PDB file of C-alpha atoms in Angstrom:
ATOM      1  CA  MET A 730      32.190  44.206 -37.420  1.00 77.00           C
ATOM      2  CA  THR A 731      31.147  41.326 -35.150  1.00 87.00           C
ATOM      3  CA  ASP A 732      33.938  40.097 -32.892  1.00 93.00           C
ATOM      4  CA  GLU A 733      35.304  36.584 -33.349  1.00 95.00           C
ATOM      5  CA  ARG A 734      34.141  35.437 -29.921  1.00 96.00           C
ATOM      6  CA  THR A 735      30.504  36.216 -30.769  1.00 98.00           C
ATOM      7  CA  ILE A 736      30.809  34.532 -34.159  1.00 98.00           C
ATOM      8  CA  GLN A 737      32.186  31.407 -32.520  1.00 98.00           C
ATOM      9  CA  ARG A 738      29.408  31.347 -29.909  1.00 98.00           C
ATOM     10  CA  ALA A 739      26.780  31.746 -32.630  1.00 98.00           C
ATOM     11  CA  ARG A 740      28.393  28.884 -34.548  1.00 98.00           C
ATOM     12  CA  VAL A 741      28.233  26.703 -31.448  1.00 98.00           C
ATOM     13  CA  LEU A 742      24.571  27.591 -30.845  1.00 98.00           C
ATOM     14  CA  ARG A 743      23.712  26.679 -34.429  1.00 97.00           C
ATOM     15  CA  GLU A 744      25.550  23.374 -34.135  1.00 96.00           C
ATOM     16  CA  LEU A 745      23.696  22.564 -30.898  1.00 96.00           C
ATOM     17  CA  HIS A 746      20.406  22.668 -32.826  1.00 94.00           C
ATOM     18  CA  GLU A 747      21.784  20.216 -35.367  1.00 89.00           C
ATOM     19  CA  ARG A 748      23.481  17.769 -33.003  1.00 84.00           C
ATOM     20  CA  SER A 749      20.955  16.896 -30.326  1.00 85.00           C
ATOM     21  CA  VAL A 750      18.067  18.195 -28.242  1.00 96.00           C
ATOM     22  CA  LEU A 751      18.934  21.585 -26.757  1.00 98.00           C
ATOM     23  CA  VAL A 752      17.605  22.046 -23.207  1.00 98.00           C
ATOM     24  CA  LEU A 753      17.495  25.628 -21.938  1.00 98.00           C
ATOM     25  CA  PRO A 754      16.665  26.550 -18.307  1.00 97.00           C
ATOM     26  CA  ASN A 755      15.920  30.239 -18.914  1.00 98.00           C
ATOM     27  CA  ALA A 756      17.912  32.887 -17.041  1.00 98.00           C
ATOM     28  CA  TRP A 757      17.056  36.501 -16.274  1.00 98.00           C
ATOM     29  CA  ASP A 758      20.223  38.084 -14.884  1.00 98.00           C
ATOM     30  CA  ALA A 759      23.959  37.484 -14.676  1.00 98.00           C
ATOM     31  CA  ALA A 760      23.796  35.329 -11.531  1.00 98.00           C
ATOM     32  CA  SER A 761      21.015  33.060 -12.794  1.00 98.00           C
ATOM     33  CA  ALA A 762      22.842  32.706 -16.124  1.00 98.00           C
ATOM     34  CA  ALA A 763      26.072  31.767 -14.349  1.00 98.00           C
ATOM     35  CA  LEU A 764      24.209  29.121 -12.336  1.00 98.00           C
ATOM     36  CA  VAL A 765      22.527  27.709 -15.450  1.00 98.00           C
ATOM     37  CA  ALA A 766      25.890  27.449 -17.194  1.00 98.00           C
ATOM     38  CA  ARG A 767      27.530  25.894 -14.119  1.00 97.00           C
ATOM     39  CA  ALA A 768      24.761  23.279 -14.029  1.00 98.00           C
ATOM     40  CA  GLY A 769      25.921  22.112 -17.445  1.00 98.00           C
ATOM     41  CA  ALA A 770      23.704  23.955 -19.924  1.00 98.00           C
ATOM     42  CA  ALA A 771      25.308  24.124 -23.348  1.00 98.00           C
ATOM     43  CA  ALA A 772      23.714  27.540 -23.909  1.00 98.00           C
ATOM     44  CA  VAL A 773      21.741  30.136 -21.962  1.00 98.00           C
ATOM     45  CA  ALA A 774      18.370  31.488 -23.053  1.00 98.00           C
ATOM     46  CA  THR A 775      17.008  34.634 -21.475  1.00 98.00           C
ATOM     47  CA  THR A 776      13.374  35.136 -20.492  1.00 98.00           C
ATOM     48  CA  SER A 777      11.925  38.572 -21.184  1.00 98.00           C
ATOM     49  CA  GLY A 778       9.518  38.222 -18.271  1.00 98.00           C
ATOM     50  CA  GLY A 779      12.248  37.458 -15.773  1.00 98.00           C
ATOM     51  CA  VAL A 780      14.466  40.264 -17.077  1.00 98.00           C
ATOM     52  CA  ALA A 781      11.593  42.735 -16.907  1.00 98.00           C
ATOM     53  CA  TRP A 782      10.585  41.739 -13.371  1.00 98.00           C
ATOM     54  CA  ALA A 783      14.170  42.060 -12.142  1.00 97.00           C
ATOM     55  CA  LEU A 784      14.242  45.601 -13.518  1.00 97.00           C
ATOM     56  CA  GLY A 785      10.905  46.600 -12.012  1.00 97.00           C
ATOM     57  CA  ARG A 786       8.730  46.340 -15.121  1.00 97.00           C
ATOM     58  CA  GLY A 787       6.049  44.041 -16.450  1.00 96.00           C
ATOM     59  CA  ASP A 788       6.554  41.555 -19.286  1.00 96.00           C
ATOM     60  CA  GLY A 789       5.300  42.341 -22.781  1.00 94.00           C
ATOM     61  CA  GLU A 790       7.822  44.980 -23.909  1.00 95.00           C
ATOM     62  CA  GLY A 791       7.684  46.771 -20.589  1.00 95.00           C
ATOM     63  CA  LEU A 792      11.386  47.373 -21.145  1.00 97.00           C
ATOM     64  CA  THR A 793      12.899  49.505 -23.883  1.00 97.00           C
ATOM     65  CA  ARG A 794      15.250  48.060 -26.447  1.00 98.00           C
ATOM     66  CA  ASP A 795      18.222  49.696 -24.739  1.00 98.00           C
ATOM     67  CA  GLU A 796      17.262  48.306 -21.330  1.00 98.00           C
ATOM     68  CA  MET A 797      16.897  44.778 -22.688  1.00 98.00           C
ATOM     69  CA  VAL A 798      20.157  44.976 -24.627  1.00 98.00           C
ATOM     70  CA  ALA A 799      21.997  46.147 -21.497  1.00 98.00           C
ATOM     71  CA  ALA A 800      20.600  43.178 -19.562  1.00 98.00           C
ATOM     72  CA  VAL A 801      21.646  40.788 -22.336  1.00 98.00           C
ATOM     73  CA  ALA A 802      25.145  42.259 -22.307  1.00 98.00           C
ATOM     74  CA  ARG A 803      25.475  41.592 -18.575  1.00 98.00           C
ATOM     75  CA  ILE A 804      24.331  38.008 -19.046  1.00 98.00           C
ATOM     76  CA  VAL A 805      26.708  37.438 -21.967  1.00 98.00           C
ATOM     77  CA  ALA A 806      29.603  38.749 -19.875  1.00 98.00           C
ATOM     78  CA  ALA A 807      28.793  36.318 -17.040  1.00 98.00           C
ATOM     79  CA  VAL A 808      29.080  33.071 -19.051  1.00 98.00           C
ATOM     80  CA  GLU A 809      31.295  31.350 -21.584  1.00 97.00           C
ATOM     81  CA  VAL A 810      28.471  29.522 -23.386  1.00 98.00           C
ATOM     82  CA  PRO A 811      26.313  31.054 -26.154  1.00 98.00           C
ATOM     83  CA  VAL A 812      23.407  33.274 -25.112  1.00 98.00           C
ATOM     84  CA  THR A 813      20.159  33.490 -27.055  1.00 98.00           C
ATOM     85  CA  ALA A 814      18.211  36.629 -26.205  1.00 98.00           C
ATOM     86  CA  ASP A 815      14.439  36.923 -25.858  1.00 98.00           C
ATOM     87  CA  VAL A 816      13.727  40.191 -27.665  1.00 98.00           C
ATOM     88  CA  GLU A 817       9.935  39.817 -27.494  1.00 98.00           C
ATOM     89  CA  GLY A 818       8.374  41.369 -30.610  1.00 97.00           C
ATOM     90  CA  GLY A 819      11.540  43.189 -31.609  1.00 98.00           C
ATOM     91  CA  TYR A 820      10.717  46.563 -29.968  1.00 98.00           C
ATOM     92  CA  GLY A 821       8.854  48.114 -32.869  1.00 96.00           C
ATOM     93  CA  ASP A 822       6.438  47.220 -35.639  1.00 93.00           C
ATOM     94  CA  SER A 823       8.590  47.732 -38.695  1.00 96.00           C
ATOM     95  CA  PRO A 824      11.179  45.384 -40.184  1.00 98.00           C
ATOM     96  CA  GLU A 825      13.801  48.072 -39.585  1.00 98.00           C
ATOM     97  CA  ASP A 826      12.900  48.145 -35.876  1.00 98.00           C
ATOM     98  CA  VAL A 827      13.563  44.412 -35.740  1.00 98.00           C
ATOM     99  CA  ALA A 828      16.810  44.802 -37.654  1.00 98.00           C
ATOM    100  CA  GLU A 829      17.981  47.491 -35.227  1.00 98.00           C
ATOM    101  CA  THR A 830      17.209  45.217 -32.289  1.00 98.00           C
ATOM    102  CA  VAL A 831      19.118  42.316 -33.828  1.00 98.00           C
ATOM    103  CA  ARG A 832      22.127  44.503 -34.541  1.00 98.00           C
ATOM    104  CA  ALA A 833      22.060  45.752 -30.946  1.00 98.00           C
ATOM    105  CA  VAL A 834      21.909  42.329 -29.259  1.00 98.00           C
ATOM    106  CA  LEU A 835      24.521  41.008 -31.673  1.00 98.00           C
ATOM    107  CA  ALA A 836      26.801  43.882 -30.647  1.00 98.00           C
ATOM    108  CA  ALA A 837      26.089  42.897 -27.023  1.00 98.00           C
ATOM    109  CA  GLY A 838      27.418  39.416 -27.773  1.00 98.00           C
ATOM    110  CA  ALA A 839      24.211  37.409 -28.216  1.00 98.00           C
ATOM    111  CA  ALA A 840      24.392  34.351 -30.457  1.00 98.00           C
ATOM    112  CA  GLY A 841      20.679  34.261 -31.296  1.00 98.00           C
ATOM    113  CA  VAL A 842      17.234  35.683 -30.574  1.00 98.00           C
ATOM    114  CA  ASN A 843      13.628  34.746 -29.958  1.00 98.00           C
ATOM    115  CA  LEU A 844      11.284  36.912 -32.040  1.00 98.00           C
ATOM    116  CA  GLU A 845       7.508  36.848 -31.454  1.00 98.00           C
ATOM    117  CA  ASP A 846       4.750  37.179 -34.053  1.00 97.00           C
ATOM    118  CA  ALA A 847       2.215  38.639 -31.575  1.00 96.00           C
ATOM    119  CA  ARG A 848       1.809  42.379 -31.141  1.00 95.00           C
ATOM    120  CA  SER A 849       2.646  43.592 -27.641  1.00 87.00           C
ATOM    121  CA  SER A 850      -0.038  46.276 -27.877  1.00 88.00           C
ATOM    122  CA  ASP A 851      -3.068  43.978 -28.119  1.00 91.00           C
ATOM    123  CA  GLY A 852      -1.817  40.392 -28.413  1.00 90.00           C
ATOM    124  CA  THR A 853      -3.075  39.917 -31.958  1.00 95.00           C
ATOM    125  CA  LEU A 854      -0.890  37.935 -34.319  1.00 97.00           C
ATOM    126  CA  ARG A 855       0.783  39.467 -37.321  1.00 97.00           C
ATOM    127  CA  SER A 856       0.059  37.875 -40.668  1.00 97.00           C
ATOM    128  CA  VAL A 857       2.528  35.386 -42.088  1.00 98.00           C
ATOM    129  CA  ALA A 858       3.565  37.947 -44.705  1.00 98.00           C
ATOM    130  CA  GLU A 859       4.121  40.737 -42.174  1.00 98.00           C
ATOM    131  CA  GLN A 860       6.081  38.583 -39.758  1.00 98.00           C
ATOM    132  CA  SER A 861       8.096  37.097 -42.616  1.00 98.00           C
ATOM    133  CA  ARG A 862       9.234  40.579 -43.605  1.00 98.00           C
ATOM    134  CA  ARG A 863      10.383  41.135 -40.030  1.00 98.00           C
ATOM    135  CA  VAL A 864      12.192  37.794 -39.948  1.00 98.00           C
ATOM    136  CA  ARG A 865      13.901  38.602 -43.251  1.00 98.00           C
ATOM    137  CA  ALA A 866      15.053  41.938 -41.827  1.00 98.00           C
ATOM    138  CA  ALA A 867      16.456  40.134 -38.783  1.00 98.00           C
ATOM    139  CA  ARG A 868      18.274  37.666 -41.008  1.00 98.00           C
ATOM    140  CA  GLU A 869      19.805  40.405 -43.134  1.00 98.00           C
ATOM    141  CA  ALA A 870      20.913  42.358 -40.050  1.00 98.00           C
ATOM    142  CA  ALA A 871      22.655  39.361 -38.488  1.00 98.00           C
ATOM    143  CA  ILE A 872      25.735  37.324 -39.215  1.00 98.00           C
ATOM    144  CA  PRO A 873      25.102  33.987 -40.998  1.00 97.00           C
ATOM    145  CA  GLU A 874      25.800  31.972 -37.852  1.00 98.00           C
ATOM    146  CA  PHE A 875      23.233  33.872 -35.746  1.00 98.00           C
ATOM    147  CA  VAL A 876      20.222  31.700 -34.751  1.00 98.00           C
ATOM    148  CA  ILE A 877      16.730  33.149 -35.200  1.00 98.00           C
ATOM    149  CA  ASN A 878      14.063  31.319 -33.196  1.00 98.00           C
ATOM    150  CA  VAL A 879      10.661  32.630 -34.282  1.00 98.00           C
ATOM    151  CA  ARG A 880       7.870  32.325 -31.760  1.00 98.00           C
ATOM    152  CA  THR A 881       4.277  31.927 -32.846  1.00 98.00           C
ATOM    153  CA  ASP A 882       1.525  32.400 -30.284  1.00 97.00           C
ATOM    154  CA  VAL A 883      -1.230  30.541 -32.138  1.00 98.00           C
ATOM    155  CA  TYR A 884      -1.586  28.001 -29.315  1.00 98.00           C
ATOM    156  CA  LEU A 885      -0.591  30.248 -26.416  1.00 96.00           C
ATOM    157  CA  ARG A 886      -3.277  32.799 -27.297  1.00 96.00           C
ATOM    158  CA  GLN A 887      -5.705  30.160 -28.625  1.00 95.00           C
ATOM    159  CA  VAL A 888      -6.098  31.863 -31.974  1.00 94.00           C
ATOM    160  CA  GLY A 889      -8.864  30.631 -34.264  1.00 92.00           C
ATOM    161  CA  ASP A 890     -10.672  27.299 -34.417  1.00 95.00           C
ATOM    162  CA  PRO A 891      -8.766  24.667 -32.411  1.00 95.00           C
ATOM    163  CA  ALA A 892      -9.068  22.250 -35.340  1.00 95.00           C
ATOM    164  CA  GLY A 893      -7.197  24.673 -37.602  1.00 97.00           C
ATOM    165  CA  ARG A 894      -4.376  25.710 -35.306  1.00 98.00           C
ATOM    166  CA  LEU A 895      -1.871  23.091 -36.452  1.00 98.00           C
ATOM    167  CA  ASP A 896      -2.361  24.085 -40.085  1.00 98.00           C
ATOM    168  CA  ASP A 897      -1.960  27.733 -39.115  1.00 98.00           C
ATOM    169  CA  VAL A 898       1.326  26.992 -37.328  1.00 98.00           C
ATOM    170  CA  LEU A 899       2.597  24.958 -40.271  1.00 98.00           C
ATOM    171  CA  ALA A 900       1.768  27.789 -42.678  1.00 98.00           C
ATOM    172  CA  ARG A 901       3.690  30.146 -40.442  1.00 98.00           C
ATOM    173  CA  ALA A 902       6.605  27.726 -40.209  1.00 98.00           C
ATOM    174  CA  GLY A 903       6.817  27.594 -43.991  1.00 98.00           C
ATOM    175  CA  GLY A 904       6.765  31.358 -44.385  1.00 98.00           C
ATOM    176  CA  TYR A 905       9.211  31.976 -41.572  1.00 98.00           C
ATOM    177  CA  ALA A 906      11.619  29.333 -42.889  1.00 98.00           C
ATOM    178  CA  LYS A 907      11.669  30.970 -46.327  1.00 98.00           C
ATOM    179  CA  ALA A 908      12.358  34.327 -44.648  1.00 98.00           C
ATOM    180  CA  GLY A 909      15.437  32.960 -42.878  1.00 98.00           C
ATOM    181  CA  ALA A 910      14.266  31.619 -39.519  1.00 98.00           C
ATOM    182  CA  ASP A 911      16.227  28.731 -37.994  1.00 98.00           C
ATOM    183  CA  CYS A 912      13.779  27.373 -35.405  1.00 98.00           C
ATOM    184  CA  LEU A 913      10.071  27.554 -34.590  1.00 98.00           C
ATOM    185  CA  PHE A 914       8.952  28.236 -31.002  1.00 98.00           C
ATOM    186  CA  VAL A 915       5.363  27.199 -30.193  1.00 98.00           C
ATOM    187  CA  PRO A 916       4.582  28.015 -26.533  1.00 98.00           C
ATOM    188  CA  GLY A 917       1.228  26.788 -25.282  1.00 97.00           C
ATOM    189  CA  LEU A 918       1.375  23.534 -27.257  1.00 98.00           C
ATOM    190  CA  LEU A 919       1.994  20.625 -24.878  1.00 96.00           C
ATOM    191  CA  ASP A 920      -0.119  17.870 -26.413  1.00 97.00           C
ATOM    192  CA  LEU A 921       2.450  15.265 -27.396  1.00 98.00           C
ATOM    193  CA  GLY A 922       0.418  13.880 -30.290  1.00 98.00           C
ATOM    194  CA  THR A 923       0.006  17.307 -31.868  1.00 98.00           C
ATOM    195  CA  LEU A 924       3.646  18.115 -31.229  1.00 98.00           C
ATOM    196  CA  GLY A 925       4.606  14.885 -32.979  1.00 98.00           C
ATOM    197  CA  ARG A 926       2.577  15.834 -36.049  1.00 98.00           C
ATOM    198  CA  LEU A 927       4.084  19.320 -35.994  1.00 98.00           C
ATOM    199  CA  THR A 928       7.684  18.125 -35.748  1.00 98.00           C
ATOM    200  CA  GLU A 929       7.124  15.659 -38.612  1.00 98.00           C
ATOM    201  CA  ALA A 930       5.701  18.300 -40.951  1.00 98.00           C
ATOM    202  CA  SER A 931       7.547  21.483 -39.937  1.00 98.00           C
ATOM    203  CA  PRO A 932      10.405  22.691 -42.169  1.00 98.00           C
ATOM    204  CA  LEU A 933      12.010  24.102 -39.014  1.00 98.00           C
ATOM    205  CA  PRO A 934      13.130  22.335 -35.824  1.00 97.00           C
ATOM    206  CA  VAL A 935      10.550  22.893 -33.090  1.00 98.00           C
ATOM    207  CA  ASN A 936      11.075  24.561 -29.708  1.00 98.00           C
ATOM    208  CA  ALA A 937       8.523  23.628 -27.021  1.00 98.00           C
ATOM    209  CA  MET A 938       8.044  25.342 -23.676  1.00 98.00           C
ATOM    210  CA  THR A 939       7.258  23.152 -20.695  1.00 98.00           C
ATOM    211  CA  GLY A 940       7.259  23.393 -16.916  1.00 96.00           C
ATOM    212  CA  PRO A 941       5.558  22.020 -13.809  1.00 95.00           C
ATOM    213  CA  GLY A 942       2.785  19.663 -14.893  1.00 95.00           C
ATOM    214  CA  GLY A 943       3.987  19.623 -18.485  1.00 97.00           C
ATOM    215  CA  PRO A 944       5.727  16.913 -20.508  1.00 98.00           C
ATOM    216  CA  THR A 945       9.243  15.913 -19.487  1.00 98.00           C
ATOM    217  CA  VAL A 946      12.355  16.424 -21.563  1.00 98.00           C
ATOM    218  CA  ALA A 947      12.294  12.724 -22.478  1.00 98.00           C
ATOM    219  CA  GLU A 948       8.646  12.898 -23.612  1.00 98.00           C
ATOM    220  CA  LEU A 949       9.220  16.018 -25.691  1.00 98.00           C
ATOM    221  CA  THR A 950      12.320  14.496 -27.240  1.00 98.00           C
ATOM    222  CA  ALA A 951      10.357  11.383 -28.202  1.00 98.00           C
ATOM    223  CA  ALA A 952       7.806  13.669 -29.900  1.00 98.00           C
ATOM    224  CA  GLY A 953      10.569  15.090 -32.087  1.00 98.00           C
ATOM    225  CA  VAL A 954      11.090  18.419 -30.304  1.00 98.00           C
ATOM    226  CA  ARG A 955      14.627  19.728 -30.818  1.00 97.00           C
ATOM    227  CA  ARG A 956      14.738  22.640 -28.377  1.00 98.00           C
ATOM    228  CA  ILE A 957      13.136  22.778 -24.918  1.00 98.00           C
ATOM    229  CA  SER A 958      12.806  25.821 -22.672  1.00 98.00           C
ATOM    230  CA  VAL A 959      10.807  26.789 -19.583  1.00 98.00           C
ATOM    231  CA  GLY A 960      10.092  30.502 -20.065  1.00 98.00           C
ATOM    232  CA  THR A 961       9.634  32.330 -16.771  1.00 98.00           C
ATOM    233  CA  ALA A 962       9.306  29.136 -14.676  1.00 98.00           C
ATOM    234  CA  VAL A 963      12.747  29.256 -13.027  1.00 98.00           C
ATOM    235  CA  ALA A 964      12.376  32.971 -12.265  1.00 98.00           C
ATOM    236  CA  GLN A 965       8.923  32.332 -10.805  1.00 98.00           C
ATOM    237  CA  ALA A 966      10.355  29.596  -8.581  1.00 97.00           C
ATOM    238  CA  ALA A 967      13.096  31.925  -7.350  1.00 97.00           C
ATOM    239  CA  TYR A 968      10.588  34.668  -6.543  1.00 98.00           C
ATOM    240  CA  ALA A 969       8.383  32.099  -4.815  1.00 97.00           C
ATOM    241  CA  VAL A 970      11.276  31.413  -2.423  1.00 97.00           C
ATOM    242  CA  ALA A 971      11.544  35.144  -1.717  1.00 97.00           C
ATOM    243  CA  ASP A 972       7.800  35.288  -1.062  1.00 98.00           C
ATOM    244  CA  ARG A 973       7.790  32.290   1.300  1.00 97.00           C
ATOM    245  CA  ALA A 974      10.904  33.409   3.139  1.00 97.00           C
ATOM    246  CA  ALA A 975       9.609  36.934   3.693  1.00 98.00           C
ATOM    247  CA  ARG A 976       6.224  35.700   4.932  1.00 98.00           C
ATOM    248  CA  GLU A 977       7.830  33.184   7.272  1.00 97.00           C
ATOM    249  CA  LEU A 978      10.301  35.660   8.709  1.00 97.00           C
ATOM    250  CA  LEU A 979       7.575  38.262   9.302  1.00 98.00           C
ATOM    251  CA  THR A 980       5.057  35.844  10.824  1.00 98.00           C
ATOM    252  CA  THR A 981       6.938  33.155  12.750  1.00 97.00           C
ATOM    253  CA  GLY A 982      10.423  34.651  12.836  1.00 97.00           C
ATOM    254  CA  THR A 983      11.894  31.385  11.484  1.00 97.00           C
ATOM    255  CA  PHE A 984      13.976  30.581   8.411  1.00 95.00           C
ATOM    256  CA  ALA A 985      12.922  27.187   7.054  1.00 95.00           C
ATOM    257  CA  ALA A 986      12.236  28.640   3.597  1.00 95.00           C
ATOM    258  CA  LEU A 987      15.887  29.685   3.401  1.00 94.00           C
ATOM    259  CA  ASN A 988      17.279  26.217   4.021  1.00 91.00           C
ATOM    260  CA  PRO A 989      19.022  24.873   2.059  1.00 88.00           C
ATOM    261  CA  ASN A 990      20.430  27.808   0.142  1.00 90.00           C
ATOM    262  CA  LEU A 991      23.467  28.513  -2.004  1.00 93.00           C
ATOM    263  CA  ASP A 992      26.681  29.104  -0.112  1.00 93.00           C
ATOM    264  CA  TYR A 993      27.571  32.809  -0.133  1.00 95.00           C
ATOM    265  CA  PRO A 994      31.256  32.446  -1.137  1.00 95.00           C
ATOM    266  CA  GLU A 995      30.309  29.921  -3.818  1.00 93.00           C
ATOM    267  CA  LEU A 996      27.720  32.199  -5.387  1.00 93.00           C
ATOM    268  CA  ASN A 997      29.889  35.280  -5.031  1.00 95.00           C
ATOM    269  CA  ALA A 998      32.771  33.510  -6.747  1.00 94.00           C
ATOM    270  CA  LEU A 999      30.673  32.855  -9.857  1.00 92.00           C
ATOM    271  CA  LEU A1000      30.571  36.577 -10.561  1.00 93.00           C
ATOM    272  CA  THR A1001      33.954  37.665  -9.239  1.00 87.00           C
TER     273      THR A1001
END
């Protein structure tokens, strides 16, 4: 039985997709999630890459299901807003594997998931029919309010003839929508004209991933995108600070890379 708090958070996450554009600076641990929520985010999305790196593994299902679920549980406990969990490809090939993953993150308090259609083993994409069976299993394992954001890597992995990629994504959107998906995530697609055509024709609201050098929130919103995330970009920026600070300290003995930083008591209080 799902607790009432999780049901309410899932209801809020669903409503956020219907009300306005949902902007998600992705988090990877409890502290980053608390900072994202404090900044005013209406929800927190995890990034599998950031979570994996923080736990000493590589992205691409380098973590086990149990390890990812434990990380999601810590993030959920750190914030009051809904959390949508990046569960990569669902930690197994079968629909039942996906269902087990959804049940686990739901028990951890997640209000939604990202589910990929690429295989972690070789990066190839599952067929629409195969992925639809997995989406249907996720839908049946979840509560009605739970938000399923299905990721297709057609553009990210540059699958097929470039001229046919939009049609491929639209075919996937149709199949995934019928299977019970709530949103379509298309990383790697940043051309605003193509995004505009996709958002006009897709039966699902579209999630775009942007970052440094990519379209702004305003530009993506004008193209009809309803959900905007940044993947591993915030985690990469945080690790870049660690890299610069360590190199500076070990070479010049100075601390410019550490200034300004977050006040210790302020940060500590977020998690106390």
